[in-house]
Amino acid sequence: MKKSLLKLILFSILPLLVLGYAIYFLSKHSDDFYRRFTSPQQNSFVLGSSRAALMDPVIMDRILHSKYPNTAIYNYSFTWAHSPYGPKYLESIEKKIKPETKDGVFIVTVEPTALMVDKKKPDSPEFYIENDKSVAKTSRVAINPNIEYLFESYDASITNELNKKIIPPKNIVGVSTILDNGRYDLKIIKKVAPEKQQKSNEKNMRKLQERIDGLKVSENRILYLEKTIDFLKQHGKVMIIRMPVNKVPYSIEEKAFPDFDSRMQTVASKTNVSYINYNGLDSTYKWLDEVHLDEKSVEDFSGVVARDVLSH
């Protein structure tokens, strides 16, 4: 009996140790959203979609500290489907911020799809696309390990990241990581041939067109954008920005939501904050796929935004 119990304990402990280490490793190396829900509460944010997720808090903090010495920008941006403006994103932001914050800086990035909804459904939060995704489903956003997220929202195996470390994937184009400051860091390992990239971009633009064709402007999302700004203003400086995209996606967005800029100006006036549309301004920005800035352009743009925060 003793031998049986010892064997049972032995064979139980080993898998638990492996699982425990896999969860620990995941918290350090995940390229999913997991790390954003295991980091502590923060005092300053970049908010928005995957376009904003690339913005660099290190560069921004370096510039902002001349006026906001306590600021530590955290990138709490997800995707257009996970974090459009609405009740679920606002609830998550409210939980992620340090309640005592009074001198934070908040960069609220906007784009048409973040303020639109399925045209076949009512413009009501119960029908919103984000309701079954991690930002909405994760009730605790600053706990490590975050077992709720792993059970509810992490699609891969718990040992997935550990497996990749043991047996690295072959023929990878890039390596992505969520950094300690929340930023989605993408390192390009192998450049794609220009003609292949062009075809990929054209396919992405067809997908953007199809997606936006199925959407309509949401008055409720615009109201929640205002509510989000009003909440953040209690904790510091807020600025609304529209990130630069290439000409084709900008044209697609403008046709779908032609008065977007004027609506954002109205939101800015109503909430008494600044709004800047960085499209159409002289720049040398380049994109990975027409809408996501490449590494050099992200660095440049992050610096531009930080300096504009100081001057507005």
Short mmCIF file of C-alpha atoms in Angstrom, two decimals:
data_model
loop_
_atom_site.label_atom_id
_atom_site.label_comp_id
_atom_site.label_asym_id
_atom_site.label_seq_id
_atom_site.Cartn_x
_atom_site.Cartn_y
_atom_site.Cartn_z
CA MET A 1 0.00 0.00 0.00
CA LYS A 2 2.81 2.39 0.93
CA LYS A 3 4.64 1.68 -2.33
CA SER A 4 1.46 2.32 -4.33
CA LEU A 5 0.89 5.63 -2.58
CA LEU A 6 4.49 6.69 -3.13
CA LYS A 7 4.25 5.86 -6.83
CA LEU A 8 0.96 7.76 -7.09
CA ILE A 9 2.46 10.80 -5.40
CA LEU A 10 5.59 10.61 -7.56
CA PHE A 11 3.68 10.36 -10.80
CA SER A 12 1.33 13.15 -9.70
CA ILE A 13 4.02 15.60 -8.65
CA LEU A 14 6.03 15.43 -11.87
CA PRO A 15 3.17 16.43 -14.21
CA LEU A 16 2.15 19.19 -11.76
CA LEU A 17 5.71 20.53 -11.71
CA VAL A 18 5.84 20.54 -15.50
CA LEU A 19 2.43 22.27 -15.66
CA GLY A 20 3.48 24.81 -13.05
CA TYR A 21 6.69 25.62 -14.91
CA ALA A 22 4.77 25.84 -18.22
CA ILE A 23 2.41 28.43 -16.68
CA TYR A 24 5.37 30.36 -15.24
CA PHE A 25 7.13 30.25 -18.64
CA LEU A 26 3.92 31.34 -20.36
CA SER A 27 3.71 34.42 -18.13
CA LYS A 28 7.17 35.48 -19.34
CA HIS A 29 7.08 34.53 -23.01
CA SER A 30 3.50 34.43 -24.30
CA ASP A 31 2.80 36.14 -27.63
CA ASP A 32 -0.91 36.03 -26.82
CA PHE A 33 -2.73 38.54 -24.58
CA TYR A 34 -2.04 36.58 -21.39
CA ARG A 35 0.74 38.84 -20.12
CA ARG A 36 -1.54 41.90 -20.27
CA PHE A 37 -3.85 40.21 -17.78
CA THR A 38 -1.07 39.12 -15.41
CA SER A 39 0.80 42.42 -15.11
CA PRO A 40 0.01 44.79 -12.20
CA GLN A 41 -2.39 47.75 -12.35
CA GLN A 42 -0.93 50.67 -14.30
CA ASN A 43 -1.04 54.49 -14.26
CA SER A 44 -0.95 55.37 -17.98
CA PHE A 45 -2.18 53.70 -21.16
CA VAL A 46 -2.07 53.46 -24.92
CA LEU A 47 -5.53 52.21 -25.88
CA GLY A 48 -6.99 50.89 -29.13
CA SER A 49 -6.56 48.08 -31.62
CA SER A 50 -3.61 46.09 -32.98
CA ARG A 51 -2.39 49.20 -34.79
CA ALA A 52 -1.83 50.88 -31.43
CA ALA A 53 -0.49 47.69 -29.83
CA LEU A 54 2.84 48.27 -31.60
CA MET A 55 3.45 51.72 -30.07
CA ASP A 56 6.55 51.88 -27.89
CA PRO A 57 6.10 52.98 -24.25
CA VAL A 58 9.87 53.15 -23.68
CA ILE A 59 10.28 55.91 -26.27
CA MET A 60 7.18 57.72 -25.04
CA ASP A 61 8.17 57.62 -21.37
CA ARG A 62 11.62 58.99 -22.16
CA ILE A 63 10.02 62.09 -23.69
CA LEU A 64 7.05 62.45 -21.33
CA HIS A 65 9.10 62.28 -18.12
CA SER A 66 10.20 65.91 -18.53
CA LYS A 67 6.63 66.93 -17.63
CA TYR A 68 5.10 63.70 -16.28
CA PRO A 69 7.89 62.13 -14.18
CA ASN A 70 5.66 59.44 -12.65
CA THR A 71 4.22 58.24 -15.94
CA ALA A 72 4.82 54.65 -17.00
CA ILE A 73 2.93 54.10 -20.24
CA TYR A 74 1.38 50.64 -20.54
CA ASN A 75 0.13 49.40 -23.89
CA TYR A 76 -3.36 48.04 -23.22
CA SER A 77 -4.39 47.76 -26.87
CA PHE A 78 -5.73 44.52 -28.35
CA THR A 79 -7.51 44.20 -31.73
CA TRP A 80 -10.43 45.87 -33.49
CA ALA A 81 -12.61 42.89 -32.46
CA HIS A 82 -11.32 42.50 -28.87
CA SER A 83 -11.17 46.15 -27.82
CA PRO A 84 -13.53 48.41 -29.75
CA TYR A 85 -14.97 51.14 -27.54
CA GLY A 86 -17.87 49.84 -25.50
CA PRO A 87 -18.83 48.75 -21.98
CA LYS A 88 -16.51 45.72 -21.87
CA TYR A 89 -13.33 47.58 -22.82
CA LEU A 90 -14.20 50.38 -20.40
CA GLU A 91 -14.75 47.87 -17.57
CA SER A 92 -11.37 46.29 -18.28
CA ILE A 93 -9.64 49.68 -18.30
CA GLU A 94 -11.29 50.61 -14.99
CA LYS A 95 -9.92 47.43 -13.42
CA LYS A 96 -6.44 47.83 -14.91
CA ILE A 97 -5.77 51.38 -13.71
CA LYS A 98 -4.27 52.17 -10.33
CA PRO A 99 -7.19 53.84 -8.53
CA GLU A 100 -4.99 56.52 -6.93
CA THR A 101 -3.59 57.75 -10.28
CA LYS A 102 -3.94 61.52 -10.81
CA ASP A 103 -1.04 62.40 -13.13
CA GLY A 104 -1.23 59.71 -15.81
CA VAL A 105 -1.10 60.06 -19.59
CA PHE A 106 -3.64 58.31 -21.81
CA ILE A 107 -3.34 57.96 -25.60
CA VAL A 108 -6.75 56.95 -26.95
CA THR A 109 -6.35 55.76 -30.53
CA VAL A 110 -9.42 55.70 -32.77
CA GLU A 111 -10.28 54.23 -36.16
CA PRO A 112 -13.64 53.66 -37.88
CA THR A 113 -13.98 49.93 -37.11
CA ALA A 114 -13.49 50.64 -33.39
CA LEU A 115 -16.69 52.71 -33.52
CA MET A 116 -18.83 50.55 -35.78
CA VAL A 117 -21.05 47.49 -35.31
CA ASP A 118 -22.57 44.69 -37.38
CA LYS A 119 -25.08 46.36 -39.70
CA LYS A 120 -27.42 43.34 -39.44
CA LYS A 121 -27.76 43.67 -35.66
CA PRO A 122 -29.08 46.38 -33.33
CA ASP A 123 -26.61 48.92 -32.00
CA SER A 124 -26.86 47.51 -28.50
CA PRO A 125 -24.00 46.18 -26.27
CA GLU A 126 -25.63 42.75 -25.94
CA PHE A 127 -24.88 42.12 -29.64
CA TYR A 128 -21.30 43.44 -29.71
CA ILE A 129 -18.53 41.36 -31.32
CA GLU A 130 -16.22 41.57 -28.28
CA ASN A 131 -18.61 39.90 -25.84
CA ASP A 132 -17.19 36.39 -26.31
CA LYS A 133 -13.53 37.47 -26.38
CA SER A 134 -10.87 37.72 -23.70
CA VAL A 135 -11.14 41.42 -22.83
CA ALA A 136 -14.82 40.95 -22.05
CA LYS A 137 -14.49 37.53 -20.40
CA THR A 138 -11.53 38.20 -18.11
CA SER A 139 -12.86 39.61 -14.85
CA ARG A 140 -9.46 39.88 -13.12
CA VAL A 141 -6.87 41.72 -15.18
CA ALA A 142 -3.91 42.06 -12.79
CA ILE A 143 -3.29 38.65 -11.27
CA ASN A 144 -0.46 36.19 -11.94
CA PRO A 145 -1.05 33.40 -12.76
CA ASN A 146 -4.40 34.26 -14.30
CA ILE A 147 -6.16 30.90 -14.22
CA GLU A 148 -9.45 32.40 -15.41
CA TYR A 149 -7.83 33.60 -18.64
CA LEU A 150 -6.06 30.29 -19.23
CA PHE A 151 -9.30 28.33 -18.87
CA GLU A 152 -11.63 30.78 -20.64
CA SER A 153 -9.59 32.43 -23.36
CA TYR A 154 -6.22 30.78 -24.05
CA ASP A 155 -6.80 28.57 -27.08
CA ALA A 156 -3.37 26.96 -27.31
CA SER A 157 -2.01 24.25 -25.03
CA ILE A 158 -0.72 25.49 -21.66
CA THR A 159 2.66 24.04 -22.63
CA ASN A 160 2.60 25.63 -26.10
CA GLU A 161 5.22 28.33 -25.41
CA LEU A 162 7.44 25.86 -23.55
CA ASN A 163 7.16 23.40 -26.46
CA LYS A 164 8.29 26.12 -28.88
CA LYS A 165 11.32 26.79 -26.69
CA ILE A 166 12.26 23.11 -26.65
CA ILE A 167 11.57 22.55 -30.38
CA PRO A 168 11.73 25.92 -32.20
CA PRO A 169 9.34 26.30 -35.17
CA LYS A 170 10.91 26.17 -38.62
CA ASN A 171 10.81 28.78 -41.40
CA ILE A 172 9.45 31.54 -39.17
CA VAL A 173 9.03 34.99 -40.71
CA GLY A 174 8.82 36.89 -37.42
CA VAL A 175 8.84 36.48 -33.66
CA SER A 176 6.22 38.26 -31.56
CA THR A 177 6.18 38.88 -27.83
CA ILE A 178 4.10 40.85 -25.35
CA LEU A 179 6.65 42.89 -23.39
CA ASP A 180 6.49 43.85 -19.72
CA ASN A 181 5.05 47.23 -20.72
CA GLY A 182 2.24 45.57 -22.70
CA ARG A 183 3.67 46.36 -26.11
CA TYR A 184 3.25 43.83 -28.92
CA ASP A 185 6.84 43.51 -30.07
CA LEU A 186 7.35 42.00 -33.52
CA LYS A 187 10.82 41.13 -34.79
CA ILE A 188 11.03 40.32 -38.50
CA ILE A 189 13.38 37.37 -39.01
CA LYS A 190 12.98 36.82 -42.73
CA LYS A 191 11.90 39.47 -45.23
CA VAL A 192 9.17 38.59 -47.68
CA ALA A 193 9.80 39.16 -51.38
CA PRO A 194 8.23 42.47 -52.57
CA GLU A 195 5.87 40.81 -55.07
CA LYS A 196 4.67 38.34 -52.44
CA GLN A 197 4.17 41.15 -49.91
CA GLN A 198 2.19 43.11 -52.51
CA LYS A 199 -0.17 40.18 -53.04
CA SER A 200 -0.54 39.77 -49.29
CA ASN A 201 -1.34 43.47 -48.90
CA GLU A 202 -3.95 43.32 -51.64
CA LYS A 203 -5.58 40.33 -49.93
CA ASN A 204 -5.59 42.19 -46.60
CA MET A 205 -7.25 45.20 -48.21
CA ARG A 206 -9.96 42.99 -49.71
CA LYS A 207 -10.57 41.60 -46.23
CA LEU A 208 -10.73 45.12 -44.76
CA GLN A 209 -13.23 46.13 -47.43
CA GLU A 210 -15.38 43.05 -46.79
CA ARG A 211 -15.27 43.61 -43.04
CA ILE A 212 -16.16 47.28 -43.20
CA ASP A 213 -18.93 46.61 -45.75
CA GLY A 214 -20.65 44.57 -43.03
CA LEU A 215 -20.49 47.37 -40.47
CA LYS A 216 -22.41 50.56 -39.65
CA VAL A 217 -21.60 53.58 -37.51
CA SER A 218 -22.41 53.01 -33.84
CA GLU A 219 -23.75 55.93 -31.86
CA ASN A 220 -23.48 53.83 -28.68
CA ARG A 221 -19.78 53.13 -29.26
CA ILE A 222 -19.17 56.86 -29.71
CA LEU A 223 -20.95 57.47 -26.40
CA TYR A 224 -18.74 54.85 -24.75
CA LEU A 225 -15.67 56.50 -26.24
CA GLU A 226 -16.78 59.69 -24.49
CA LYS A 227 -17.39 57.77 -21.25
CA THR A 228 -13.92 56.22 -21.51
CA ILE A 229 -12.32 59.64 -21.98
CA ASP A 230 -14.30 61.15 -19.09
CA PHE A 231 -13.18 58.29 -16.84
CA LEU A 232 -9.52 58.66 -17.84
CA LYS A 233 -9.59 62.42 -17.34
CA GLN A 234 -10.11 61.80 -13.63
CA HIS A 235 -6.65 60.21 -13.66
CA GLY A 236 -4.61 62.52 -15.89
CA LYS A 237 -4.02 63.88 -19.39
CA VAL A 238 -5.96 62.37 -22.32
CA MET A 239 -5.32 62.78 -26.04
CA ILE A 240 -7.26 61.19 -28.92
CA ILE A 241 -5.29 60.22 -32.02
CA ARG A 242 -5.96 58.57 -35.36
CA MET A 243 -2.89 56.62 -36.36
CA PRO A 244 -1.49 56.88 -39.90
CA VAL A 245 -2.34 54.13 -42.38
CA ASN A 246 -1.46 53.86 -46.06
CA LYS A 247 -3.60 55.48 -48.76
CA VAL A 248 -5.68 52.45 -49.75
CA PRO A 249 -6.98 51.56 -46.26
CA TYR A 250 -7.52 55.23 -45.46
CA SER A 251 -9.67 55.58 -48.57
CA ILE A 252 -11.68 52.48 -47.62
CA GLU A 253 -12.29 53.85 -44.13
CA GLU A 254 -13.19 57.32 -45.39
CA LYS A 255 -15.84 55.94 -47.75
CA ALA A 256 -17.36 53.82 -45.00
CA PHE A 257 -17.35 56.59 -42.37
CA PRO A 258 -16.95 59.91 -44.28
CA ASP A 259 -17.55 62.22 -41.33
CA PHE A 260 -15.28 60.29 -38.96
CA ASP A 261 -12.89 63.20 -38.45
CA SER A 262 -15.62 65.71 -37.69
CA ARG A 263 -17.26 63.26 -35.27
CA MET A 264 -13.94 62.82 -33.45
CA GLN A 265 -13.47 66.58 -33.31
CA THR A 266 -16.92 66.82 -31.73
CA VAL A 267 -16.02 64.14 -29.17
CA ALA A 268 -12.79 66.00 -28.40
CA SER A 269 -14.61 69.32 -27.96
CA LYS A 270 -17.31 67.72 -25.82
CA THR A 271 -14.78 66.06 -23.51
CA ASN A 272 -12.32 68.98 -23.65
CA VAL A 273 -9.32 67.03 -24.95
CA SER A 274 -7.16 67.25 -28.09
CA TYR A 275 -7.65 65.19 -31.25
CA ILE A 276 -5.00 64.68 -33.94
CA ASN A 277 -5.45 62.82 -37.21
CA TYR A 278 -1.95 61.86 -38.36
CA ASN A 279 -3.11 60.89 -41.84
CA GLY A 280 -2.43 63.40 -44.57
CA LEU A 281 0.44 64.97 -42.66
CA ASP A 282 3.85 64.89 -44.29
CA SER A 283 5.64 61.74 -43.20
CA THR A 284 7.92 58.95 -44.34
CA TYR A 285 6.08 56.20 -42.47
CA LYS A 286 6.05 52.67 -43.84
CA TRP A 287 3.79 49.76 -43.01
CA LEU A 288 4.11 46.02 -42.60
CA ASP A 289 0.75 45.39 -44.25
CA GLU A 290 -0.73 48.82 -45.13
CA VAL A 291 -2.14 49.50 -41.64
CA HIS A 292 0.48 48.37 -39.07
CA LEU A 293 3.58 50.55 -38.93
CA ASP A 294 6.95 48.86 -39.38
CA GLU A 295 9.56 48.89 -36.61
CA LYS A 296 11.33 52.11 -37.63
CA SER A 297 8.08 53.97 -38.24
CA VAL A 298 6.66 52.82 -34.89
CA GLU A 299 9.70 54.27 -33.14
CA ASP A 300 9.37 57.57 -35.00
CA PHE A 301 5.61 57.79 -34.49
CA SER A 302 5.79 56.97 -30.78
CA GLY A 303 8.17 59.89 -30.35
CA VAL A 304 5.94 62.23 -32.36
CA VAL A 305 2.89 61.39 -30.26
CA ALA A 306 4.76 61.86 -26.98
CA ARG A 307 6.02 65.28 -28.07
CA ASP A 308 2.50 66.25 -29.16
CA VAL A 309 1.18 65.29 -25.72
CA LEU A 310 3.61 67.81 -24.23
CA SER A 311 2.60 70.59 -26.64
CA HIS A 312 -1.20 70.16 -26.50
#
